[in-house]
Coordinates of C-alpha atoms in Angstrom, one line a residue:
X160 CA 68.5 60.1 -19.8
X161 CA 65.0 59.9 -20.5
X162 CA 64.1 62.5 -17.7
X163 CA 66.7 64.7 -18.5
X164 CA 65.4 65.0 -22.5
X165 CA 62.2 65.3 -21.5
X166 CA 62.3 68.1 -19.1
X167 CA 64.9 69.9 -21.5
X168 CA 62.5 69.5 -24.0
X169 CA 59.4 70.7 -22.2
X170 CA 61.0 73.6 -20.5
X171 CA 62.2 75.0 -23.9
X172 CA 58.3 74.9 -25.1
X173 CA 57.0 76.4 -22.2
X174 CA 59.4 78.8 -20.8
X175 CA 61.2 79.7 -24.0
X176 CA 58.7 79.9 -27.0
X177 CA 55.6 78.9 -25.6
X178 CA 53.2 80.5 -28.2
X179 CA 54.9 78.6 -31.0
X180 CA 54.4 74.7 -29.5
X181 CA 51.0 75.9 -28.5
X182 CA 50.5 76.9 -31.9
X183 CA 52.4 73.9 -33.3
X184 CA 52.1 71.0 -30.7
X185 CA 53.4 68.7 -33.4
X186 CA 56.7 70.9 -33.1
X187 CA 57.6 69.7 -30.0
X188 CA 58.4 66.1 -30.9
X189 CA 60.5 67.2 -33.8
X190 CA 63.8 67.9 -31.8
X191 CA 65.8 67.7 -35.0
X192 CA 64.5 71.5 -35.4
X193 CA 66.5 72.0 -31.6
X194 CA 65.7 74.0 -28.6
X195 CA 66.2 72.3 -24.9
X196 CA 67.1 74.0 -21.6
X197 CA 69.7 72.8 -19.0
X198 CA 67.5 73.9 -16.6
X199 CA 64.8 71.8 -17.6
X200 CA 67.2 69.0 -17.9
X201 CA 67.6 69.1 -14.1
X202 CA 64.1 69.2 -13.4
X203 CA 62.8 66.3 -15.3
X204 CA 66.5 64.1 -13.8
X205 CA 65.6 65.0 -10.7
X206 CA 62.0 63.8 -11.2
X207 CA 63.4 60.8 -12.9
X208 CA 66.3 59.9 -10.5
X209 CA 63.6 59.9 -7.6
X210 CA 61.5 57.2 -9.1
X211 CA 64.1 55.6 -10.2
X212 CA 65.4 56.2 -6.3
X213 CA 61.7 54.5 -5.2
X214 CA 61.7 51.6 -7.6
X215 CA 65.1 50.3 -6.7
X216 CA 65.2 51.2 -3.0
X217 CA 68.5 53.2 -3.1
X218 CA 68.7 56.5 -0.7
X219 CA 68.1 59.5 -3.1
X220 CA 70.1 62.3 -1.7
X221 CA 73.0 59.7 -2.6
X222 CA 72.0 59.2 -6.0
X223 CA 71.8 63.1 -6.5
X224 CA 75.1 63.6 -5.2
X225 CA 76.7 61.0 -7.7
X226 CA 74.8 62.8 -10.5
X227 CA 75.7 66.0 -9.3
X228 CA 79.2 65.0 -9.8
X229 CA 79.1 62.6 -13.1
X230 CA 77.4 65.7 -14.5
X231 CA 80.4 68.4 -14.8
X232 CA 82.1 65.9 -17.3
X233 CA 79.0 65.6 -19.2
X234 CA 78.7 69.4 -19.3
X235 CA 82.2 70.2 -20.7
X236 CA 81.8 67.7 -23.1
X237 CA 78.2 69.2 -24.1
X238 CA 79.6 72.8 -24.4
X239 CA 82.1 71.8 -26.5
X240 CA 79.7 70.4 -28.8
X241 CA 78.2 73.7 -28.6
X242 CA 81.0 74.8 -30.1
X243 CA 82.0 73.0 -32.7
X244 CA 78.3 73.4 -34.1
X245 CA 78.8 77.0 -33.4
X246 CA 75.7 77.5 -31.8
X247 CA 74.7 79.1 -28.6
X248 CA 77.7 82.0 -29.5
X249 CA 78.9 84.9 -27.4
X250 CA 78.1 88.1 -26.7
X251 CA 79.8 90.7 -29.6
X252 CA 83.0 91.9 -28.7
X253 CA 86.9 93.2 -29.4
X254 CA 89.0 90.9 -27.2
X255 CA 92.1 89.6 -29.1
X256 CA 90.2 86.0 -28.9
X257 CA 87.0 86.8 -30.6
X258 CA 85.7 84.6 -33.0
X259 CA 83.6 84.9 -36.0
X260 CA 80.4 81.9 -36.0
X261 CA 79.3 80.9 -39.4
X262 CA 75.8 80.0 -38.2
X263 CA 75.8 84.1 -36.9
X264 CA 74.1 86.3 -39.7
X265 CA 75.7 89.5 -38.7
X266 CA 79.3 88.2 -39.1
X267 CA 80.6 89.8 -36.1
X268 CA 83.7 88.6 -33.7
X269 CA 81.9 87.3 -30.4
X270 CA 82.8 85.6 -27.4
X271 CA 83.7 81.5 -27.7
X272 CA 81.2 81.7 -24.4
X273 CA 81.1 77.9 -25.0
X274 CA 84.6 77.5 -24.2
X275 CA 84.4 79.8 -21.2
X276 CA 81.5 77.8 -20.2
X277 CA 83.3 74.1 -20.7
X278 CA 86.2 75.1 -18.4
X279 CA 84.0 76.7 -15.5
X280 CA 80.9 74.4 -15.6
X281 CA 82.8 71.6 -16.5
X282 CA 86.0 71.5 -15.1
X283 CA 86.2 74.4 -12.6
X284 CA 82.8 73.3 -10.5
X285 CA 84.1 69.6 -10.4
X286 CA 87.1 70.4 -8.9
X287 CA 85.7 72.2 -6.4
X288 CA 82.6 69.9 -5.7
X289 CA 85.5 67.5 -5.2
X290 CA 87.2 69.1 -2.9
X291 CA 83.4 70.1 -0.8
X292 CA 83.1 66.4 -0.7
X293 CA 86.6 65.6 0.5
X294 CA 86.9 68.5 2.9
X295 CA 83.3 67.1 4.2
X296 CA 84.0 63.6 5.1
X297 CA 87.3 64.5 6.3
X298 CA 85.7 67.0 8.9
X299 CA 83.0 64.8 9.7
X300 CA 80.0 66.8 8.2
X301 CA 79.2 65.4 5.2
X302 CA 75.4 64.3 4.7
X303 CA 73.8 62.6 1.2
X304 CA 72.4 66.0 -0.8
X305 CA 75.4 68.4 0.2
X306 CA 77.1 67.4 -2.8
X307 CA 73.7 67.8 -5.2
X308 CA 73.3 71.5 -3.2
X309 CA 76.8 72.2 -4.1
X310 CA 76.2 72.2 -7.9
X311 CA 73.1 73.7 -8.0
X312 CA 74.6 76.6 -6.6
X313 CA 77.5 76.2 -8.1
X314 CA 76.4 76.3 -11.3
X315 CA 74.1 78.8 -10.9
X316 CA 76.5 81.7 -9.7
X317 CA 78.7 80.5 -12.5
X318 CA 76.3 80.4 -14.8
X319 CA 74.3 83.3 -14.0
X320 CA 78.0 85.2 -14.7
X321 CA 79.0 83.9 -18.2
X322 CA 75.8 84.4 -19.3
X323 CA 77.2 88.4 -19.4
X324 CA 79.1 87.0 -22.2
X325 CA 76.4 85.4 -23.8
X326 CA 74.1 86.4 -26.6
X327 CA 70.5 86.1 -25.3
X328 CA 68.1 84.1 -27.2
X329 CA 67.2 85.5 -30.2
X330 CA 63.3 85.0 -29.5
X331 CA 63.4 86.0 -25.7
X332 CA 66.0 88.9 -25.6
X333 CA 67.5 90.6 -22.2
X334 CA 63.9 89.6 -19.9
X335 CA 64.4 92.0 -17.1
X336 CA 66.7 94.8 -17.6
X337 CA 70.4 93.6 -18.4
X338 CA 68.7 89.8 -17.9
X339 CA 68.6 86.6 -19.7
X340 CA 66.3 84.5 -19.0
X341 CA 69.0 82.3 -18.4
X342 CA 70.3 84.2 -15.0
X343 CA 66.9 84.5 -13.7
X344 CA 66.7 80.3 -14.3
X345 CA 69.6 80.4 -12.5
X346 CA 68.8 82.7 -9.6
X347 CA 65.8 80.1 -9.2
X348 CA 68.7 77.7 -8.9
X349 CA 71.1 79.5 -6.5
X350 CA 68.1 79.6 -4.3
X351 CA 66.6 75.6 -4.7
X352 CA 70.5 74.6 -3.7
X353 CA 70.7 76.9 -0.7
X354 CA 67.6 75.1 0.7
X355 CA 68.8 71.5 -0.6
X356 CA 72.3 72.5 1.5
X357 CA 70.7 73.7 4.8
X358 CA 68.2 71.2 5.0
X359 CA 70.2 68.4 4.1
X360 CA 73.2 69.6 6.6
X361 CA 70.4 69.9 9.6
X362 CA 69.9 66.4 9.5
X363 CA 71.5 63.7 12.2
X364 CA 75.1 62.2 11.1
X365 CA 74.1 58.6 9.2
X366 CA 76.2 56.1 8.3
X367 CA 77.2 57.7 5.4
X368 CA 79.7 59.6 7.1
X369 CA 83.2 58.0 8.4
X370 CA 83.3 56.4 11.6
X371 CA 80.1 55.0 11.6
X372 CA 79.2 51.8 11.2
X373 CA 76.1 50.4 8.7
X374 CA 74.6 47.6 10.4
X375 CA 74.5 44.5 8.4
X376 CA 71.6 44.2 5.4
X377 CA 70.1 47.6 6.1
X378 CA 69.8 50.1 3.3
X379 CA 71.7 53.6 4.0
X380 CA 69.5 55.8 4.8
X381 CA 68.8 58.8 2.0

């Protein structure tokens, strides 16, 4: 928890508006003003969960694949805070769903992209990790980090395609052509979970996969 706030909170400030924490570094501790980044929430877990991996001796890989998992939940629950705060809106439009966000000074209908974004991210990606994880210990493949390389790209591609139905932040805009900042985040995550997936899969079989056998008091190997 601690590493995911942190790195949310520090890749907001420098990625997002780094000339106003620079100019304010007070600003940065006040989090009741908001402004974190999922992105940066994976960064500083991943940080995190490998000392936290190093301290206690557990195999990381495994620990990032649990995580990778527990954290789909976690998302739908957070984008549906999203939107009951109405923050973090849609993109404007005339589907018959579009809704009109009191915290939105224009007053125009919009996407619920937080919806879109609970069900996809949170519900959609964790059935399918579920079934990359079944379909890889069933077949005999599986190896600790698959799992972990499965979301990032996962949620990248998903990401990086709701965010067409997203307004772009308000301070940053469309970054590079038809853009957000957001999609190129997640491009830089599509890419991290491709190499996660083929080195991890490269490795020798372990006994983490069925039909092995762990010999007595040994750690699993990570």
């Amino acid at each position: 928890m601690a590493g995911m706030f942190l790195g949310a909170r520090l890749m907001y400030a420098i990625v997002y508006q780094p000339g106003h924490y620079l100019g304010n570094p007070i600003e940065i501790v006040r989090i009741w003003h908001g402004g974190l980044s999922f992105h940066g929430a994976v960064m500083g877990m991943t940080v995190a969960s490998g000392v936290f991996a190093r301290v206690h001796r557990v195999p990381f890989w495994q620990l990032a694949d649990t995580l990778a998992l527990a954290g789909t939940p976690g998302l739908f629950f957070g984008r549906l805070g999203n939107f009951i705060n109405g923050e973090l809106y849609g993109r404007v439009t005339t589907v018959p769903w579009a809704m009109v966000f009191p915290a939105d000074p224009q007053r125009l209908p919009r996407h619920p992209s937080q919806l879109y974004e609970a069900v996809v991210e949170g519900v959609v990606l964790f059935l399918l990790l579920r079934v990359l994880e079944h379909r890889a210990r069933a077949r005999g493949w599986y190896r600790p980090g698959v799992i972990a390389a499965g979301f990032l790209v996962g949620y990248g591609a998903f990401r990086w395609m709701l965010e067409f139905t997203r307004e772009p932040d308000s301070q940053l805009g469309l970054v590079a052509g038809p853009f957000s900042m957001g999609q190129m985040l997640c491009v830089a995550m599509i890419v991290a979970g491709i190499a996660v997936w083929f080195a991890r899969t490269r490795v020798p079989s372990s006994p983490s996969v069925p039909g092995t056998v762990r010999p007595p008091g040994r750690p699993l190997p990570g």
